[in-house]
Coordinates of C-alpha atoms and ligand atoms in Angstrom, one line a residue:
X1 CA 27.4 -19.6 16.1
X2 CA 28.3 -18.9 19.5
X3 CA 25.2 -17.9 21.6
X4 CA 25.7 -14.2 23.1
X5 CA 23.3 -14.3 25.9
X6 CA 23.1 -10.3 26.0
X7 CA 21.7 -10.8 22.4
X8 CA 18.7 -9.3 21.6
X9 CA 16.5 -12.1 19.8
X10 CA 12.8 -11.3 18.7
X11 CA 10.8 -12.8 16.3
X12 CA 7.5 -12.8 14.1
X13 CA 5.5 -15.5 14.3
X14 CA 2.5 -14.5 11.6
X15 CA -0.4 -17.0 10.9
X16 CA -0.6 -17.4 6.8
X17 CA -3.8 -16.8 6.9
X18 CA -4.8 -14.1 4.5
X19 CA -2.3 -11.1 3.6
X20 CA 0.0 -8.9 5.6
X21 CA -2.0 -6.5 6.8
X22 CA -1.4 -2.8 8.8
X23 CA -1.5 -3.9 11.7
X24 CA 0.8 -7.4 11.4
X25 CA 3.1 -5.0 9.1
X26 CA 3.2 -2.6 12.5
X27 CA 4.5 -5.6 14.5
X28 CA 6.6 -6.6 12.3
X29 CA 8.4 -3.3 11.9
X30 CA 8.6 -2.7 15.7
X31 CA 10.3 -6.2 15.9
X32 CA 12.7 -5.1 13.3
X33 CA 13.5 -1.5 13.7
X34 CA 14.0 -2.9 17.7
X35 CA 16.6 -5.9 16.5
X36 CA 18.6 -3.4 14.2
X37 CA 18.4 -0.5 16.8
X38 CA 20.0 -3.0 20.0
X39 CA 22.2 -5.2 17.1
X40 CA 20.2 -8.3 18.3
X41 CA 18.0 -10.8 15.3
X42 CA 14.8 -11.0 14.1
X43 CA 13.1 -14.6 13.6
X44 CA 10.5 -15.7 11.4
X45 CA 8.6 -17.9 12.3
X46 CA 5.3 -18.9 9.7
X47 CA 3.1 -20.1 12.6
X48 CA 0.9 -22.7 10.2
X49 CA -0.4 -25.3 12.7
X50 CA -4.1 -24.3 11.6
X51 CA -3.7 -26.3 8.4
X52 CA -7.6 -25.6 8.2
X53 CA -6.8 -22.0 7.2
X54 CA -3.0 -21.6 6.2
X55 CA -2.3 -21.1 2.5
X56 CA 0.8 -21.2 0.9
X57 CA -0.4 -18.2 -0.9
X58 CA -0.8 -16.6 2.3
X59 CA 2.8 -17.0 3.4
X60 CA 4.1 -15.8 -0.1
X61 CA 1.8 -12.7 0.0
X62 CA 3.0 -12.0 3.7
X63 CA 6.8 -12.9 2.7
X64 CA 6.4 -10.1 -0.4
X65 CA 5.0 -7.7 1.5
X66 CA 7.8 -7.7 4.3
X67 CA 10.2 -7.6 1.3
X68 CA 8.6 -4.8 -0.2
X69 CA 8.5 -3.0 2.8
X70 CA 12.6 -3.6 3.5
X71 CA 11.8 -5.7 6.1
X72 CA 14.7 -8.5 6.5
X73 CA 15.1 -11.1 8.9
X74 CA 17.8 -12.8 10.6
X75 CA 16.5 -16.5 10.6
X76 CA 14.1 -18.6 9.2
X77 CA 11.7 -18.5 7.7
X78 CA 10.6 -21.3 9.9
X79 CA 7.6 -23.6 9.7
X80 CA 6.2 -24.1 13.1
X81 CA 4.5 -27.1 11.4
X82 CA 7.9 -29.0 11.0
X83 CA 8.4 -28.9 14.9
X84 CA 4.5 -30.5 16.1
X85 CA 6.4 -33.7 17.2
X86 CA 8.6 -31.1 19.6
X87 CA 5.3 -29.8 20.6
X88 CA 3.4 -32.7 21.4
X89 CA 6.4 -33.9 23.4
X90 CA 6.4 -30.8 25.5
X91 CA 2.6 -31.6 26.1
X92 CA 3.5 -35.3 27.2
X93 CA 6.5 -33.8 29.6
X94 CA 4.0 -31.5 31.1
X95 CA 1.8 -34.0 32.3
X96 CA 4.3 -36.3 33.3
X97 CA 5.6 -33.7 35.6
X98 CA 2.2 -32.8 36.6
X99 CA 1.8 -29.7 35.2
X100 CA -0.9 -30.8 33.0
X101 CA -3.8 -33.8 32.8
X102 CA -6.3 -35.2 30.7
X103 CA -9.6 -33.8 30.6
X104 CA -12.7 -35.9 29.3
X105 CA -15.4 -33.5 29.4
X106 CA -17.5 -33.7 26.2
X107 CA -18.0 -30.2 24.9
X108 CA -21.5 -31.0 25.7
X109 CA -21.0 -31.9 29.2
X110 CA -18.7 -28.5 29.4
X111 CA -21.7 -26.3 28.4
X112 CA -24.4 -27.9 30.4
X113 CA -22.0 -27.2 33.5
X114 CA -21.0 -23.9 32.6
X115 CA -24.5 -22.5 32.2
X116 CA -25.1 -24.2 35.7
X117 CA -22.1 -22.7 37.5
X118 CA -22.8 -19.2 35.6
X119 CA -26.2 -19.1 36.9
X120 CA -25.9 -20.0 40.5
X121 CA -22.6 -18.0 40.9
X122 CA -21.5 -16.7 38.4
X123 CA -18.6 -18.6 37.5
X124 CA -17.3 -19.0 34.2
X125 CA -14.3 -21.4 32.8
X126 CA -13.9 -25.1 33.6
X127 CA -14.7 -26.4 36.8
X128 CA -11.3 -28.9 37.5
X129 CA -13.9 -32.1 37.3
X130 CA -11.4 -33.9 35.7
X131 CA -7.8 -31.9 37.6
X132 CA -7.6 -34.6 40.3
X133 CA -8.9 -37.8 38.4
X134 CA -7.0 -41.2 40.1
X135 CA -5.5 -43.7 38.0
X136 CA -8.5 -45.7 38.0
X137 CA -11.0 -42.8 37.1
X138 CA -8.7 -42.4 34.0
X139 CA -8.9 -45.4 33.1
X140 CA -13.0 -45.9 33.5
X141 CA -13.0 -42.7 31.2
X142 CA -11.1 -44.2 28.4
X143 CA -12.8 -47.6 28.6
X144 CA -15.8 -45.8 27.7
X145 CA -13.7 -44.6 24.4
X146 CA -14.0 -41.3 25.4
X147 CA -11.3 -38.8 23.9
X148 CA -9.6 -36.1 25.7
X149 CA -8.0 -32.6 25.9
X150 CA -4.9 -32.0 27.7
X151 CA -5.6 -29.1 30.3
X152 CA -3.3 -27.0 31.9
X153 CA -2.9 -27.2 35.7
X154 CA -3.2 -23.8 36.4
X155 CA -1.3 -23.4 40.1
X156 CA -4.1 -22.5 42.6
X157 CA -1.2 -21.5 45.4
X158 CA -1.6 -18.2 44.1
X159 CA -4.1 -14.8 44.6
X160 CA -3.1 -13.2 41.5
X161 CA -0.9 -13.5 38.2
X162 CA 1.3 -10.6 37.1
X163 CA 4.0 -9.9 34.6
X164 CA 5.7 -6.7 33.7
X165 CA 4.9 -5.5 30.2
X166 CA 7.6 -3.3 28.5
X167 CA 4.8 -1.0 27.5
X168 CA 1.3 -1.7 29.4
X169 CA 3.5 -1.4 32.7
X170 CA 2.5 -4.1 35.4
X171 CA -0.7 -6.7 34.2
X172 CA -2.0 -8.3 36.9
X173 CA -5.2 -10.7 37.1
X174 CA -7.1 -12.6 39.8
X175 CA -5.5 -16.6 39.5
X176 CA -9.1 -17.8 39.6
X177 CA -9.8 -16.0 36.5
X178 CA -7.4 -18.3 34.3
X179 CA -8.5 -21.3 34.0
X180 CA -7.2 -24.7 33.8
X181 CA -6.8 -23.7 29.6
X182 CA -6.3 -26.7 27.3
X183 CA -2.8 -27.1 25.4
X184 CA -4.3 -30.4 23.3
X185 CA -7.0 -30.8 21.6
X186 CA -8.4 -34.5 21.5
X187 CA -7.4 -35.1 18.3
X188 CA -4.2 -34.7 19.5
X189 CA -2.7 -31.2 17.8
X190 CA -1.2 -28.4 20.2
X191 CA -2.5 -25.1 20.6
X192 CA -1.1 -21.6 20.0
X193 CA -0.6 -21.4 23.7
X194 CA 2.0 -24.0 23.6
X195 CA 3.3 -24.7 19.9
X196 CA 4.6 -20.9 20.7
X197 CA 6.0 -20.8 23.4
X198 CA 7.9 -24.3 22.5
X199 CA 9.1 -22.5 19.6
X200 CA 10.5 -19.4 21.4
X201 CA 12.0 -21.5 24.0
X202 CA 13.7 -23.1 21.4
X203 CA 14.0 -19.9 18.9
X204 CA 16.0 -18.4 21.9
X205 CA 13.6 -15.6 22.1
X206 CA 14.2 -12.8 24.7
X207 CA 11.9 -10.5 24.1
X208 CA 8.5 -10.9 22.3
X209 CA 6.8 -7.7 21.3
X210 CA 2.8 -8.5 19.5
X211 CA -0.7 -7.2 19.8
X212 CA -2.3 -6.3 22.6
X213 CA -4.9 -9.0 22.1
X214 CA -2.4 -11.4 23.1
X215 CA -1.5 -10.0 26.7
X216 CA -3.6 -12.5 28.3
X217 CA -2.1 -15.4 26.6
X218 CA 0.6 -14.2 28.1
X219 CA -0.2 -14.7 31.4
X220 CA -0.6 -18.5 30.3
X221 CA 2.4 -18.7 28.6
X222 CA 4.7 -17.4 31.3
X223 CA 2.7 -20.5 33.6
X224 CA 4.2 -23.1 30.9
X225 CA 7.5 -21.5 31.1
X226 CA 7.3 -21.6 34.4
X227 CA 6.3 -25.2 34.4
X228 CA 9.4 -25.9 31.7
X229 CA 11.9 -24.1 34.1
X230 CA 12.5 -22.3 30.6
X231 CA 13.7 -18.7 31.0
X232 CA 10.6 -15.8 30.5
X233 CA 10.9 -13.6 28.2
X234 CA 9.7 -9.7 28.4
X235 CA 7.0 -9.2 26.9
X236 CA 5.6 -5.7 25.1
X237 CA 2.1 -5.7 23.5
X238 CA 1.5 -3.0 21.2
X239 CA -1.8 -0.9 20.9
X240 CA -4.7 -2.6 18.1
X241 CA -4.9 -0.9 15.2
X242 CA -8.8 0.5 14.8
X243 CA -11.1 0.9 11.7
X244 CA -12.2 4.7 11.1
X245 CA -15.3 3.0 13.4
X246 CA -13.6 1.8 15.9
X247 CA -13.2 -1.7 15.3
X248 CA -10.2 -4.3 15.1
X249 CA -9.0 -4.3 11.6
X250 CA -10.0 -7.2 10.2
X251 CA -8.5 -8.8 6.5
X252 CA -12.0 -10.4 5.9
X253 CA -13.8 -7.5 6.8
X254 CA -12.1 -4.4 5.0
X255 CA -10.9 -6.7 1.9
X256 CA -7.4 -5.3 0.5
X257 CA -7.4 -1.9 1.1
X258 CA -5.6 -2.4 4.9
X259 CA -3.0 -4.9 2.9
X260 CA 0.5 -3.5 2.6
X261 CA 0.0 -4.7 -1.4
X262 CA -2.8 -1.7 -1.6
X263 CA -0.6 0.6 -0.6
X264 CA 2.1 -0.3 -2.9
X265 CA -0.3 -0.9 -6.0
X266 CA -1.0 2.8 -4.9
X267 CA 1.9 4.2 -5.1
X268 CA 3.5 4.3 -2.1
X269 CA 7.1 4.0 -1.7
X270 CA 7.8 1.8 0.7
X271 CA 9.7 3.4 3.0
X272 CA 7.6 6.1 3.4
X273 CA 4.9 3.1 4.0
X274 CA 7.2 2.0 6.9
X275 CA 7.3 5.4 8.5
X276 CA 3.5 6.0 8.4
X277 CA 3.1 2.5 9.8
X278 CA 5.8 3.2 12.6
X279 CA 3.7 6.3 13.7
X280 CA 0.2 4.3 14.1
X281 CA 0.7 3.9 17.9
X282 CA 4.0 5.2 18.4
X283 CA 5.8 9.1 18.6
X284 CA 9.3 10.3 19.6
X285 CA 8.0 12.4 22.2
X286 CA 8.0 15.5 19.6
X287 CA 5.3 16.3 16.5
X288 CA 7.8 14.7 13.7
X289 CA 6.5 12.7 11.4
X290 CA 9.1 12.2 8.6
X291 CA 12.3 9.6 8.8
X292 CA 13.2 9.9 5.5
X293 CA 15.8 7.1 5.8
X294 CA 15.7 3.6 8.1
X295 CA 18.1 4.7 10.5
X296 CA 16.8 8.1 11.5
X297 CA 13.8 5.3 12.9
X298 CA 16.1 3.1 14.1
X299 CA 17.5 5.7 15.9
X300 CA 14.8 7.9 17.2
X301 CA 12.3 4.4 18.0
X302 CA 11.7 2.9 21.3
X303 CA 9.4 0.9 22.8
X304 CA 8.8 2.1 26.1
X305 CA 7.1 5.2 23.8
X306 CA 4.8 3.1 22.5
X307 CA 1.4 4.5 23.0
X308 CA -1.4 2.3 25.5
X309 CA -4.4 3.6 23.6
X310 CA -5.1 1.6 20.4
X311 CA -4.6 4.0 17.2
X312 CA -7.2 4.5 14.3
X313 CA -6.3 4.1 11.1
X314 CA -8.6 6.1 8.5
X315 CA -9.5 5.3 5.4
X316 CA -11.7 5.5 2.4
X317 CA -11.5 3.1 -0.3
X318 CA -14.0 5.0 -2.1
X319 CA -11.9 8.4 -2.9
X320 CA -9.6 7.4 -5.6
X321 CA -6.4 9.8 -4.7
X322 CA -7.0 10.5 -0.7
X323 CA -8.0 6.1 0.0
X324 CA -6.1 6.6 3.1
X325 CA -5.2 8.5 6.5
X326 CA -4.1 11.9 5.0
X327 CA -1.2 11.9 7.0
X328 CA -0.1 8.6 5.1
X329 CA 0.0 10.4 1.5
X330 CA 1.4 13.4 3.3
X331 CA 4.1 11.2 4.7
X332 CA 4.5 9.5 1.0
X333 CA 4.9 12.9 -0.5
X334 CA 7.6 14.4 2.2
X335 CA 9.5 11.1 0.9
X336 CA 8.9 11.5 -2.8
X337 CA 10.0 15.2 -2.2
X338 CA 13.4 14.3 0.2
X339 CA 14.7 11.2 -1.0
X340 CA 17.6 11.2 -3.4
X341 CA 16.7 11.3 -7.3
X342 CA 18.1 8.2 -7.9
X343 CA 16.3 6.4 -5.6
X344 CA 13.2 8.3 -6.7
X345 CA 14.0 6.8 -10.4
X346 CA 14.7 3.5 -9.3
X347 CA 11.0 3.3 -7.4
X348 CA 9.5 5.0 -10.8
X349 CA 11.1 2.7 -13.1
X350 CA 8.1 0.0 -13.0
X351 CA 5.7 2.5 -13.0
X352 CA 6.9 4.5 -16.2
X353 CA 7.7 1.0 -17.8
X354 CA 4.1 0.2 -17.6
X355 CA 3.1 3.3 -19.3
X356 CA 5.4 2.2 -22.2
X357 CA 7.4 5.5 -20.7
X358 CA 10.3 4.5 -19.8
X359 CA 13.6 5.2 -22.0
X360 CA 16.5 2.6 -21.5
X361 CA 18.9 6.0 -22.2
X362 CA 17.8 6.7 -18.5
X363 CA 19.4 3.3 -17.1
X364 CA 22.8 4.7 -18.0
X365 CA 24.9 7.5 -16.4
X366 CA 24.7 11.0 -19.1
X367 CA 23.0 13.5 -20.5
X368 CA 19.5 11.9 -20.8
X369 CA 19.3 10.3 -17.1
X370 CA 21.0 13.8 -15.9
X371 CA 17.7 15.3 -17.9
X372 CA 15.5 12.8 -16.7
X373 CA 16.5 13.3 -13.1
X374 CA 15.9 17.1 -13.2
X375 CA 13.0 17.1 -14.5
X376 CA 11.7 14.5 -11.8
X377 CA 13.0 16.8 -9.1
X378 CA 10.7 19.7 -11.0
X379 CA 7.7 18.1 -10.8
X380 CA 8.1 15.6 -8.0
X381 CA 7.2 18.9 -5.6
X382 CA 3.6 18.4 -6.0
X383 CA 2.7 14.8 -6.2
X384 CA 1.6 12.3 -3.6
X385 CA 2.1 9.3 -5.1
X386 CA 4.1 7.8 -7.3
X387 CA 1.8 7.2 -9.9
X388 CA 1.3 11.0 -10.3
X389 CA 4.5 11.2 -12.3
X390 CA 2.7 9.3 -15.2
X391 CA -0.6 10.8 -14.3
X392 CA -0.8 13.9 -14.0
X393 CA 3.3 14.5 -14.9
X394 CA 2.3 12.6 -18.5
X395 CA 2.9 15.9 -20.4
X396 CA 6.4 15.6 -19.5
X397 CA 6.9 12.1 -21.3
X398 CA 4.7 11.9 -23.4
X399 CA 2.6 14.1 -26.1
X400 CA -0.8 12.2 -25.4
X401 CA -1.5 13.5 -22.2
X402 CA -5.0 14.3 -21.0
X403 CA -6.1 18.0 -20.7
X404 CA -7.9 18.2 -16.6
X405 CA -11.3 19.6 -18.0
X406 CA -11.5 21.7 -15.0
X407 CA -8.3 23.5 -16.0
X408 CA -9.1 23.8 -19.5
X409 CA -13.0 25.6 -19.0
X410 CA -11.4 28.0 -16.4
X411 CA -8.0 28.7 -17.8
X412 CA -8.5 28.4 -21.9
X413 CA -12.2 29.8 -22.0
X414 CA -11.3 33.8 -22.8
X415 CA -11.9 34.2 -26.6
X416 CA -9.2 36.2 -26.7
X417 CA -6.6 33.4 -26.0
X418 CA -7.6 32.6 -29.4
X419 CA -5.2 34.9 -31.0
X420 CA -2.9 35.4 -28.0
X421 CA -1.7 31.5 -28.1
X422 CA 0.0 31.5 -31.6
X423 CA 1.1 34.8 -31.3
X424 CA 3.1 33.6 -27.9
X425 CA 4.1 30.9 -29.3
X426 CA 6.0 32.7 -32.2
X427 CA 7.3 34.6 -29.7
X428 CA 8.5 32.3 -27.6
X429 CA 10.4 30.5 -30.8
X430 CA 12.6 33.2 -31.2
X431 CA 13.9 33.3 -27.3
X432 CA 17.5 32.9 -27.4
X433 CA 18.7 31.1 -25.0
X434 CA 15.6 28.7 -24.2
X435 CA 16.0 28.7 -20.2
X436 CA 13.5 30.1 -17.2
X437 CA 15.1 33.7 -17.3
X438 CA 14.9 34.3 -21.1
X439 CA 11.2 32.9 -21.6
X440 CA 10.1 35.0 -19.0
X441 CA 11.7 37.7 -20.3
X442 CA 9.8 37.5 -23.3
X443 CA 6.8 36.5 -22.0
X444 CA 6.2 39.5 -19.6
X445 CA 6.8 41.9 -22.9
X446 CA 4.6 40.3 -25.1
X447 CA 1.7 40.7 -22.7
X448 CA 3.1 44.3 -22.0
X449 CA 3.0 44.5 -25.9
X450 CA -0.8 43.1 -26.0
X451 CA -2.2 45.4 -22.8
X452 CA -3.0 42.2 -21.0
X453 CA -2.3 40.8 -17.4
X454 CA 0.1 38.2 -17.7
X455 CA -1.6 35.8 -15.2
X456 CA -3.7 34.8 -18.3
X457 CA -1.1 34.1 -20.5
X458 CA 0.5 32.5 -17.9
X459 CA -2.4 30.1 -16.8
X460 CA -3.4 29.2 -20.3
X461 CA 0.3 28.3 -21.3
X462 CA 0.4 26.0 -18.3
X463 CA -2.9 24.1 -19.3
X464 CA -1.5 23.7 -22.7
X465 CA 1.6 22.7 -21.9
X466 CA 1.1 20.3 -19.2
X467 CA -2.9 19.8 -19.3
X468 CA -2.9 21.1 -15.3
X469 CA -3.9 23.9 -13.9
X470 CA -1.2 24.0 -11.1
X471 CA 2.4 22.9 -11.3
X472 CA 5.9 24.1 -11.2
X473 CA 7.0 27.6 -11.8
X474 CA 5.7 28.0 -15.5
X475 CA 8.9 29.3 -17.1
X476 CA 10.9 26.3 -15.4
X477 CA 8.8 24.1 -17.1
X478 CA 9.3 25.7 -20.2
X479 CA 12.9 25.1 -19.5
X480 CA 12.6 22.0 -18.6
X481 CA 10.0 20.8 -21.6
X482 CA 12.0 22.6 -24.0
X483 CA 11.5 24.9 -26.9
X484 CA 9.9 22.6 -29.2
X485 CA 7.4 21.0 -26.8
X486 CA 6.8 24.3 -25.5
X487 CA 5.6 26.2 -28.5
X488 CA 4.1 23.4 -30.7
X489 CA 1.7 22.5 -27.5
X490 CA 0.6 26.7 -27.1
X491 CA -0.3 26.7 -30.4
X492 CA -1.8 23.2 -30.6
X493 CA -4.2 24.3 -27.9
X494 CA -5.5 27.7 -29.5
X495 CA -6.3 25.2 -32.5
X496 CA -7.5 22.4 -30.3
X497 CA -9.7 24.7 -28.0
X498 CA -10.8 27.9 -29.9
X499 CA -10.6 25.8 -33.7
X500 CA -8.2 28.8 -34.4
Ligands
LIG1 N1 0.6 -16.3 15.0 C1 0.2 -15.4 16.0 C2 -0.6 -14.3 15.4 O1 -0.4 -14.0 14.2 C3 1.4 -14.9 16.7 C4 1.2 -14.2 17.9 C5 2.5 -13.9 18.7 O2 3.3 -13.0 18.3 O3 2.8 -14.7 19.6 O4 -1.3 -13.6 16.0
ZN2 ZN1 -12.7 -32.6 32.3

């Protein structure tokens, strides 16, 4: 394919080193929602070269996660392992042209001098011993069998380094604070410095948007750019994503529940993931918080609105239904609310199929999906997650469900419920039609009939109908349970919870 030079190309380069988590999903998402908003591509890149630490489980879980998440890319993925010949090679050029040297400093002999140099003036970083070695030096050094590093030759004609970053604005260091950094280790394998910049040389990358703990790589990187006489790209680091204490997320540290897997084994759809994840570190400029669909993001994103301040992320593994940031679940349930129904179904399918709840009429166009769907739009007003539809929406699919004890002891404790339950649900058999209007109807002069307010009716029905104490408008779910479910349940309960 022709190469469009005005093409937007960014990538993501993750280490396979433990799952996708919040923060990598963040970047990712930026990188994407950025390549669909300008029409440019998305690379990925699975940057394995630590072979001490990659897994092939690791690239799978992160290659599920972006999936799950709708997350597509462009090209690749690639391994940067297959290209360490390319990378060694771009070592080797760099010290042919100078741009780089050998360093023979035992990591022993490194310390000792650091300490010196730290505590007579305060210098940190290596020293250059080994910048302006002559042939002959070189070759005493290796006749002693000593390995070595490649450095590199960090330019010294300058005060300063700067760059402009797309959202930090202008960074700008003292040169004598980078030092001659090493792009080799002795035994002979690149380092991230270079094996990446190598591969977005080559990956044609124009713009490379990652955490902010990488800005001062960058200032290397640009140097070996330079050095190449390859084209710089722009850079953009976005903001860290914080613990609720504060500290850089961390796989090892916080175990699975900052994984993009938790959130989906939670419930979440993954959209509304997406969007949550979007606004850690980033706003339109207004207080919205719901895109219900991709392109309203794609749309409404842009990077120069990404925030400078690093965002927390709170979270509490310990409370079973609020685990995470309440504006997440509130974000999850503005989606389960707004989405279309059949999109809804499509997301609940695996959840209801591992009730044992899920009826193959409802994979078909008719009656019994058209049923299906309405009653998910009913209850769907309430819930948070999409486990809540088998939870606490059982009673709608199923006969088994659990009664809340809560509801029951506060809404089917009167003794007189005893006797009001079966007489309501005679009632309520005779309703002709069964629908909201009629039931209520009928409800409203029984209790006229019996001298009693019909909030207690009311609340009891709903417990026994649905085992909640809150839901839907009660005579809609009459409606939408149906006769039969509606009065054998009121007069189970009487019988269940007053032996009557
Ligand atoms: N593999 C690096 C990481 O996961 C990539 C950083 C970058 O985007 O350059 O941190
Ligand atoms: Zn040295």
């Amino acid at each position: 394919m022709a190469d469009r030079t005005d093409e937007l190309r960014v990538r993501f380069p993750p280490s396979p080193t433990g799952y996708l988590h919040i923060g990598s999903a963040r970047t990712a998402l930026y990188n994407w929602l950025l390549a669909r908003k300008h029409g440019g591509r998305l690379v990925l890149r699975i940057e394995d070269t630590d072979a001490a630490r990659s897994t092939e489980a690791s690239t799978r879980a992160i290659l599920e996660g972006l999936r799950w998440m709708g997350i597509t890319w462009d090209e690749g993925p690639y391994n940067q392992t297959d290209h360490a010949e390319e990378h060694r090679a771009v070592a080797r050029a760099l010290e042919e042209a100078g741009h780089a040297y050998r360093c023979y400093c035992t990591p022993d002999e490194l310390a000792a001098r650091r300490e010196k140099a730290r505590a007579e003036k305060g210098q940190y970083g290596y020293d250059g011993t080994c910048r302006d070695l002559t042939p002959e030096q070189r070759a005493a050094r290796e006749a002693e069998g000593r390995s070595h590093v490649v450095r590199f030759r960090v330019p010294r004609d300058r005060a300063s380094f700067r760059y402009e970053d797309r959202v930090y604005g202008v960074m700008e260091v003292p040169a004598d604070t980078i030092e001659d950094f090493v792009i080799v280790r002795s035994n002979g394998e690149p380092l991230y410095v270079l094996s990446n910049v190598v591969d977005d040389h080559r990956d044609r990358v124009n713009l490379v948007v990652r955490g902010a703990d990488h800005r001062f790589n960058t200032i290397k990187q640009i140097l070996i750019y330079e050095a190449m006489g390859w084209p710089v790209p722009d850079f953009g680091h976005i903001p860290l994503t914080l613990d609720p204490k504060r500290a850089k997320i961390s796989k090892r540290r916080h175990g699975e529940v900052v994984t993009v897997e938790f959130y989906r084994d939670r419930g979440f759809l993954p959209w509304a993931f997406c969007n949550f994840v979007a606004l850690q570190g980033w706003n339109a400029g207004d207080d919205r918080e719901v895109y219900l669909t991709p392109e309203e993001l794609v749309e409404a994103f842009d990077l120069s609105r990404v925030s400078r301040t690093n965002s927390v992320f709170n979270y509490d593994p310990g409370n079973k239904k609020f685990f995470t940031d309440p504006k997440a679940i509130h974000i999850n349930a503005a989606h389960i609310r707004g989405i279309p129904l059949d999109e809804l179904a499509a997301h609940l399918r695996p959840w209801f199929e591992r009730e044992g709840l899920w009826d193959p009429a409802w994979d078909a166009p008719g009656e019994a999906r058209e049923r299906f769907l309405a009653t998910l739009d009913l209850i769907r007003q309430r819930y948070h997650l999409l486990g809540d539809f088998v939870t606490l929406g059982r009673a709608w699919f199923a006969d088994d469900f659990d009664f809340d004890p809560k509801a029951v002891k506060k809404r089917l404790s009167r003794p007189e419920l005893a006797e009001l339950l079966p007489a309501l649900a005679e009632r309520l058999a005779a309703v002709e039609p069964w629908d909201a209007e009629h039931t209520e109807t009928a409800l409203r002069a029984f209790c006229e009939e019996r001298g009693v307010k019909p909030g207690l009716v009311i609340n009891a029905a709903r417990v026994a109908t649905t085992g909640q104490a809150v839901g839907p408008g009660i005579f809609d779910v009459f409606a939408s349970l149906g006769r039969e479910r509606t009065t054998r349940r009121i007069a189970a309960a009487a019988e269940r919870f007053f032996g009557s």
